[in-house]
Every structure is written in structure tokens, then in C-alpha cells.
Amino acid sequence: MHDYCLNCHIPIAFEPKWTTLFLPQPPQYLCNDCENKLISIKPPICHTCGRSMENLPKEYIVEETLCLDCQRWEEDQKWKGVLDKNISCYEYDDFLKDIIARFKFRGDYILSKIFSRKLNEILKTLDYDSIVPIPLSQERLKERGFNQAAALVNEAGLQVMDILHRTHTEKQSKKSRQERIQLQQIFTVRNPSAIMNRSIILIDDIYTTGSTLRHAAKELKEAGANSVTALTVARG
């Protein structure tokens, strides 16, 4: 057990139960108050991008399990069927936005531990052969000090396949949705034979427009992957 909440730094109170006397307990990285502020995504959701459709305006809902954004992606022959689906753990609200900003941009690596249990829980429900974190370019890696996607899977105790290479470009956060969609391919696959006919899980921190994940998925499928599912901490 971690003694202090990784977010607010208050001591985590230990609550003894019968099960704690006989069974090893998973580490607790957040206090109960902070844990309860992480909002899991619940149905109804878009089965392609994983967004909650509960409060989505009606004009953005195509059908019960499909949002307008995903319909647009699938109508474009270049992107049709490239990403099988995305699964996100939590809603990207102000609370989670602050945690991810500290983790991703301010180098607070330890915050990746917060998401390890949830990622493992979801992965246990999926059929896959390999886990591939979305890479950073060498320039961005030098700037940040670590790859946030790789940190997430490392802290979850998972083995990854380091097979994608990324070309350096301007930060994605500075691009409009249209600019992201029209971006030239930024990924290459180092060893295509290693993923031939395999089911791949792509890991990243946030699904925003889906452009980065689709570019990666497209390259993996063209290299021979059978299926590509994304698993992200947040659905922006």
C-alpha cells in the first residue's frame, strides 16, 4: 500500500476488512476522495471511439452505438476499418486533465501508477497478442524525459513491443482537428514480420480526435496486423 495519495498527498487511511487479513491487497495510489473523482465511462457509448453518448447533443449521434465523428472517419475510404475500436478508462474532465498534464508535461512519472489497475482490468477482458505504446519522436522524448504511453504500460507491469517509430512534427495539441486528420503519415513499423496476423493493443494517454491512433493503426495494419484496438486513459 502507498502511504500517501499521489494526487493530493494526504495520508491514505487503511480500512481493515476480513479479506485483508488473508489476501494480499493491491497498492492504493489515491485516497478515496480522489479515486471517486475519476469518472469511468459508462454506457451508452460509441462502440468505435469509446466516448460517452449520455450527454452528447443529438446532432452528434448517428445511431445508438455510433457518433458522428466516427461515421465521418468510416466514410473516408482511406480510414475505413483502420482502427477497430478505442476503449477509454475515464472521462477527460478538469480533475483528470490536471493529473495528465502533471504526468505528461511536467515530468511527474509516478502518476502513471494511478492508472495501472484500471488498464490491467480492461486488458484482462480483451483478446490480443501484443501491446504497442504510441511512441514519441526522439526530439519530443528528449524534451519530456520519458514516453507517457510506455510509462503507463510499464507501471501496469506489462510487456510491450517497441515496433513503431515516429517522425518529429509540431505538437498535436497545436493542430486543429482538420490539420490532424490531413497530417502526413508520421509512423513507420520497424519489423513488420513481428506483427504479421497479430492482434495489437495500442496504448496512449488520451483519445482526442483519433487521428494519432488511426495513423498508427493504419501503418500497423498495412504491415500485416490482423486487428488494432486502442486503449487510452481518457476520452477527450
Short mmCIF file of C-alpha atoms in Angstrom, two decimals:
data_model
loop_
_atom_site.label_atom_id
_atom_site.label_comp_id
_atom_site.label_asym_id
_atom_site.label_seq_id
_atom_site.Cartn_x
_atom_site.Cartn_y
_atom_site.Cartn_z
CA MET A 1 0.00 0.00 0.00
CA HIS A 2 1.17 3.51 -0.79
CA ASP A 3 1.12 5.69 2.36
CA TYR A 4 0.15 8.93 0.64
CA CYS A 5 -2.24 9.88 -2.14
CA LEU A 6 -0.23 10.56 -5.28
CA ASN A 7 -2.57 13.39 -6.21
CA CYS A 8 -3.40 15.38 -3.06
CA HIS A 9 -0.62 13.89 -0.85
CA ILE A 10 -2.78 13.27 2.22
CA PRO A 11 -2.22 10.00 4.13
CA ILE A 12 -4.32 7.11 2.83
CA ALA A 13 -6.38 5.62 5.64
CA PHE A 14 -6.20 1.85 5.94
CA GLU A 15 -9.62 0.26 6.31
CA PRO A 16 -9.26 -3.28 7.69
CA LYS A 17 -11.60 -5.96 6.32
CA TRP A 18 -11.74 -9.71 6.73
CA THR A 19 -10.25 -10.16 3.25
CA THR A 20 -7.23 -8.01 4.09
CA LEU A 21 -6.25 -10.48 6.82
CA PHE A 22 -5.84 -13.39 4.39
CA LEU A 23 -5.36 -11.99 0.89
CA PRO A 24 -2.66 -9.64 -0.45
CA GLN A 25 -4.16 -6.28 -1.30
CA PRO A 26 -3.32 -4.28 -4.44
CA PRO A 27 -1.50 -0.99 -3.85
CA GLN A 28 -3.69 2.06 -3.37
CA TYR A 29 -2.31 5.17 -5.04
CA LEU A 30 -5.21 7.57 -4.48
CA CYS A 31 -7.21 8.46 -1.41
CA ASN A 32 -10.92 7.63 -1.58
CA ASP A 33 -11.87 11.23 -2.34
CA CYS A 34 -9.52 11.44 -5.34
CA GLU A 35 -10.40 7.93 -6.52
CA ASN A 36 -14.06 8.91 -6.58
CA LYS A 37 -13.27 11.91 -8.80
CA LEU A 38 -12.14 9.62 -11.62
CA ILE A 39 -15.30 9.17 -13.69
CA SER A 40 -15.44 5.85 -15.53
CA ILE A 41 -17.05 5.91 -18.97
CA LYS A 42 -20.35 4.06 -18.85
CA PRO A 43 -22.99 3.15 -21.46
CA PRO A 44 -24.36 4.41 -23.69
CA ILE A 45 -21.05 4.77 -25.54
CA CYS A 46 -19.91 4.92 -29.15
CA HIS A 47 -18.61 1.42 -29.85
CA THR A 48 -15.90 2.78 -32.15
CA CYS A 49 -14.28 5.64 -30.24
CA GLY A 50 -15.48 4.83 -26.71
CA ARG A 51 -16.98 8.24 -25.95
CA SER A 52 -19.94 8.57 -23.63
CA MET A 53 -23.09 9.48 -25.55
CA GLU A 54 -25.20 10.21 -22.47
CA ASN A 55 -24.82 13.99 -22.70
CA LEU A 56 -23.82 14.23 -26.36
CA PRO A 57 -26.07 16.60 -28.39
CA LYS A 58 -28.49 14.67 -30.62
CA GLU A 59 -26.97 16.08 -33.81
CA TYR A 60 -23.70 14.26 -32.94
CA ILE A 61 -25.40 10.87 -32.51
CA VAL A 62 -25.87 8.83 -35.70
CA GLU A 63 -27.30 5.76 -34.01
CA GLU A 64 -27.35 4.21 -30.56
CA THR A 65 -23.73 2.99 -30.73
CA LEU A 66 -22.17 5.37 -33.29
CA CYS A 67 -21.22 9.04 -33.02
CA LEU A 68 -20.95 11.49 -35.92
CA ASP A 69 -17.14 11.74 -35.67
CA CYS A 70 -16.73 8.01 -36.17
CA GLN A 71 -19.19 7.96 -39.04
CA ARG A 72 -17.09 10.62 -40.78
CA TRP A 73 -13.92 8.59 -40.28
CA GLU A 74 -15.57 5.45 -41.63
CA GLU A 75 -17.00 7.26 -44.67
CA ASP A 76 -13.45 8.15 -45.74
CA GLN A 77 -12.10 5.13 -47.65
CA LYS A 78 -8.57 5.97 -46.53
CA TRP A 79 -9.55 5.42 -42.88
CA LYS A 80 -12.41 2.94 -43.09
CA GLY A 81 -11.84 0.00 -40.74
CA VAL A 82 -8.32 1.14 -39.83
CA LEU A 83 -8.95 1.33 -36.07
CA ASP A 84 -11.21 -1.47 -34.86
CA LYS A 85 -12.18 0.48 -31.75
CA ASN A 86 -10.94 2.59 -28.87
CA ILE A 87 -11.61 1.86 -25.20
CA SER A 88 -11.06 4.69 -22.73
CA CYS A 89 -10.94 4.34 -18.95
CA TYR A 90 -12.20 7.74 -17.81
CA GLU A 91 -13.96 10.94 -18.80
CA TYR A 92 -11.49 13.74 -19.56
CA ASP A 93 -12.81 16.27 -17.05
CA ASP A 94 -10.88 19.03 -15.25
CA PHE A 95 -9.72 16.68 -12.48
CA LEU A 96 -8.19 14.14 -14.87
CA LYS A 97 -6.91 16.88 -17.18
CA ASP A 98 -4.80 18.25 -14.31
CA ILE A 99 -3.37 14.83 -13.41
CA ILE A 100 -2.46 14.04 -17.02
CA ALA A 101 -0.89 17.49 -17.53
CA ARG A 102 1.34 16.96 -14.48
CA PHE A 103 2.21 13.46 -15.63
CA LYS A 104 2.75 14.23 -19.30
CA PHE A 105 4.15 17.77 -19.45
CA ARG A 106 5.68 18.33 -16.01
CA GLY A 107 7.51 15.02 -15.76
CA ASP A 108 5.65 13.58 -12.75
CA TYR A 109 6.27 9.97 -13.83
CA ILE A 110 4.93 8.38 -10.65
CA LEU A 111 1.39 9.49 -11.52
CA SER A 112 1.31 6.73 -14.14
CA LYS A 113 0.78 4.29 -11.25
CA ILE A 114 -2.71 5.76 -10.73
CA PHE A 115 -3.97 4.14 -13.92
CA SER A 116 -2.21 0.76 -13.74
CA ARG A 117 -5.04 -1.21 -12.07
CA LYS A 118 -7.72 0.05 -14.44
CA LEU A 119 -5.61 -0.68 -17.52
CA ASN A 120 -4.97 -4.22 -16.28
CA GLU A 121 -8.67 -4.78 -15.57
CA ILE A 122 -9.61 -3.79 -19.12
CA LEU A 123 -6.79 -5.75 -20.75
CA LYS A 124 -7.97 -8.92 -18.99
CA THR A 125 -11.24 -8.64 -20.93
CA LEU A 126 -9.52 -8.34 -24.34
CA ASP A 127 -8.05 -10.87 -26.76
CA TYR A 128 -4.66 -9.68 -28.07
CA ASP A 129 -1.16 -10.81 -28.99
CA SER A 130 0.95 -7.70 -28.42
CA ILE A 131 0.84 -4.30 -26.72
CA VAL A 132 2.31 -1.35 -28.62
CA PRO A 133 2.64 2.07 -26.92
CA ILE A 134 2.29 5.14 -29.12
CA PRO A 135 5.89 6.40 -29.40
CA LEU A 136 7.29 9.90 -29.16
CA SER A 137 9.77 11.28 -31.67
CA GLN A 138 13.37 11.35 -30.45
CA GLU A 139 13.16 15.14 -30.16
CA ARG A 140 9.97 15.03 -28.05
CA LEU A 141 11.35 12.19 -25.91
CA LYS A 142 14.44 14.25 -25.13
CA GLU A 143 12.23 17.21 -24.23
CA ARG A 144 9.90 15.26 -21.89
CA GLY A 145 12.32 12.71 -20.49
CA PHE A 146 10.01 9.71 -20.93
CA ASN A 147 7.24 8.41 -23.17
CA GLN A 148 3.94 8.69 -21.30
CA ALA A 149 2.34 5.78 -23.18
CA ALA A 150 5.25 3.47 -22.39
CA ALA A 151 5.18 4.62 -18.75
CA LEU A 152 1.53 3.61 -18.46
CA VAL A 153 2.16 0.02 -19.57
CA ASN A 154 5.43 -0.28 -17.65
CA GLU A 155 3.75 0.70 -14.39
CA ALA A 156 0.97 -1.78 -15.14
CA GLY A 157 3.68 -4.49 -15.29
CA LEU A 158 3.01 -5.31 -18.94
CA GLN A 159 5.38 -6.36 -21.70
CA VAL A 160 5.38 -4.15 -24.79
CA MET A 161 6.50 -4.43 -28.39
CA ASP A 162 8.65 -1.43 -29.33
CA ILE A 163 7.91 -1.58 -33.04
CA LEU A 164 6.66 1.88 -34.05
CA HIS A 165 8.92 4.78 -34.95
CA ARG A 166 7.58 8.35 -35.01
CA THR A 167 8.71 11.26 -37.15
CA HIS A 168 9.06 14.57 -35.32
CA THR A 169 6.27 17.11 -36.01
CA GLU A 170 4.70 20.11 -34.33
CA LYS A 171 2.80 19.25 -31.13
CA GLN A 172 -0.61 17.67 -31.82
CA SER A 173 -2.26 19.97 -29.28
CA LYS A 174 -1.41 22.94 -31.52
CA LYS A 175 -3.21 21.49 -34.54
CA SER A 176 -6.88 21.79 -35.42
CA ARG A 177 -8.97 18.66 -35.92
CA GLN A 178 -8.78 19.10 -39.70
CA GLU A 179 -5.00 19.54 -39.61
CA ARG A 180 -4.65 16.35 -37.54
CA ILE A 181 -6.80 14.37 -39.97
CA GLN A 182 -4.84 15.60 -43.00
CA LEU A 183 -1.45 15.03 -41.35
CA GLN A 184 1.01 13.01 -43.42
CA GLN A 185 1.90 9.56 -42.05
CA ILE A 186 4.16 10.06 -39.02
CA PHE A 187 4.74 6.40 -38.11
CA THR A 188 6.80 3.59 -39.57
CA VAL A 189 6.97 -0.06 -38.48
CA ARG A 190 10.47 -1.32 -37.69
CA ASN A 191 9.91 -5.07 -38.07
CA PRO A 192 6.70 -5.89 -39.96
CA SER A 193 7.15 -9.69 -39.73
CA ALA A 194 6.83 -9.45 -35.93
CA ILE A 195 3.20 -8.34 -36.15
CA MET A 196 2.02 -10.40 -39.10
CA ASN A 197 -1.55 -11.64 -38.43
CA ARG A 198 -1.36 -10.48 -34.82
CA SER A 199 -3.96 -8.64 -32.74
CA ILE A 200 -2.47 -5.40 -31.43
CA ILE A 201 -3.44 -3.18 -28.48
CA LEU A 202 -2.28 0.41 -28.95
CA ILE A 203 -1.75 2.34 -25.71
CA ASP A 204 -1.93 6.13 -25.36
CA ASP A 205 -2.96 8.65 -22.72
CA ILE A 206 -5.81 10.48 -24.49
CA TYR A 207 -8.10 9.88 -27.44
CA THR A 208 -8.91 13.36 -28.75
CA THR A 209 -9.72 13.36 -32.48
CA GLY A 210 -8.46 9.82 -33.02
CA SER A 211 -6.01 10.97 -35.67
CA THR A 212 -2.78 9.80 -33.97
CA LEU A 213 -4.23 6.39 -33.13
CA ARG A 214 -5.60 5.91 -36.64
CA HIS A 215 -2.29 6.85 -38.25
CA ALA A 216 -0.56 4.26 -36.05
CA ALA A 217 -3.26 1.64 -36.66
CA LYS A 218 -3.13 2.20 -40.42
CA GLU A 219 0.62 1.62 -40.50
CA LEU A 220 0.33 -1.50 -38.32
CA LYS A 221 -2.40 -2.99 -40.50
CA GLU A 222 -0.54 -2.23 -43.70
CA ALA A 223 2.44 -4.02 -42.14
CA GLY A 224 0.28 -7.12 -41.58
CA ALA A 225 -1.50 -6.75 -38.23
CA ASN A 226 -4.83 -8.54 -38.12
CA SER A 227 -6.62 -6.12 -35.78
CA VAL A 228 -5.78 -2.93 -33.87
CA THR A 229 -7.65 -1.81 -30.76
CA ALA A 230 -6.68 1.32 -28.83
CA LEU A 231 -6.73 1.54 -25.04
CA THR A 232 -6.46 5.05 -23.64
CA VAL A 233 -6.70 6.56 -20.16
CA ALA A 234 -9.05 9.36 -21.19
CA ARG A 235 -11.59 10.12 -23.90
CA GLY A 236 -11.24 13.83 -24.67
#
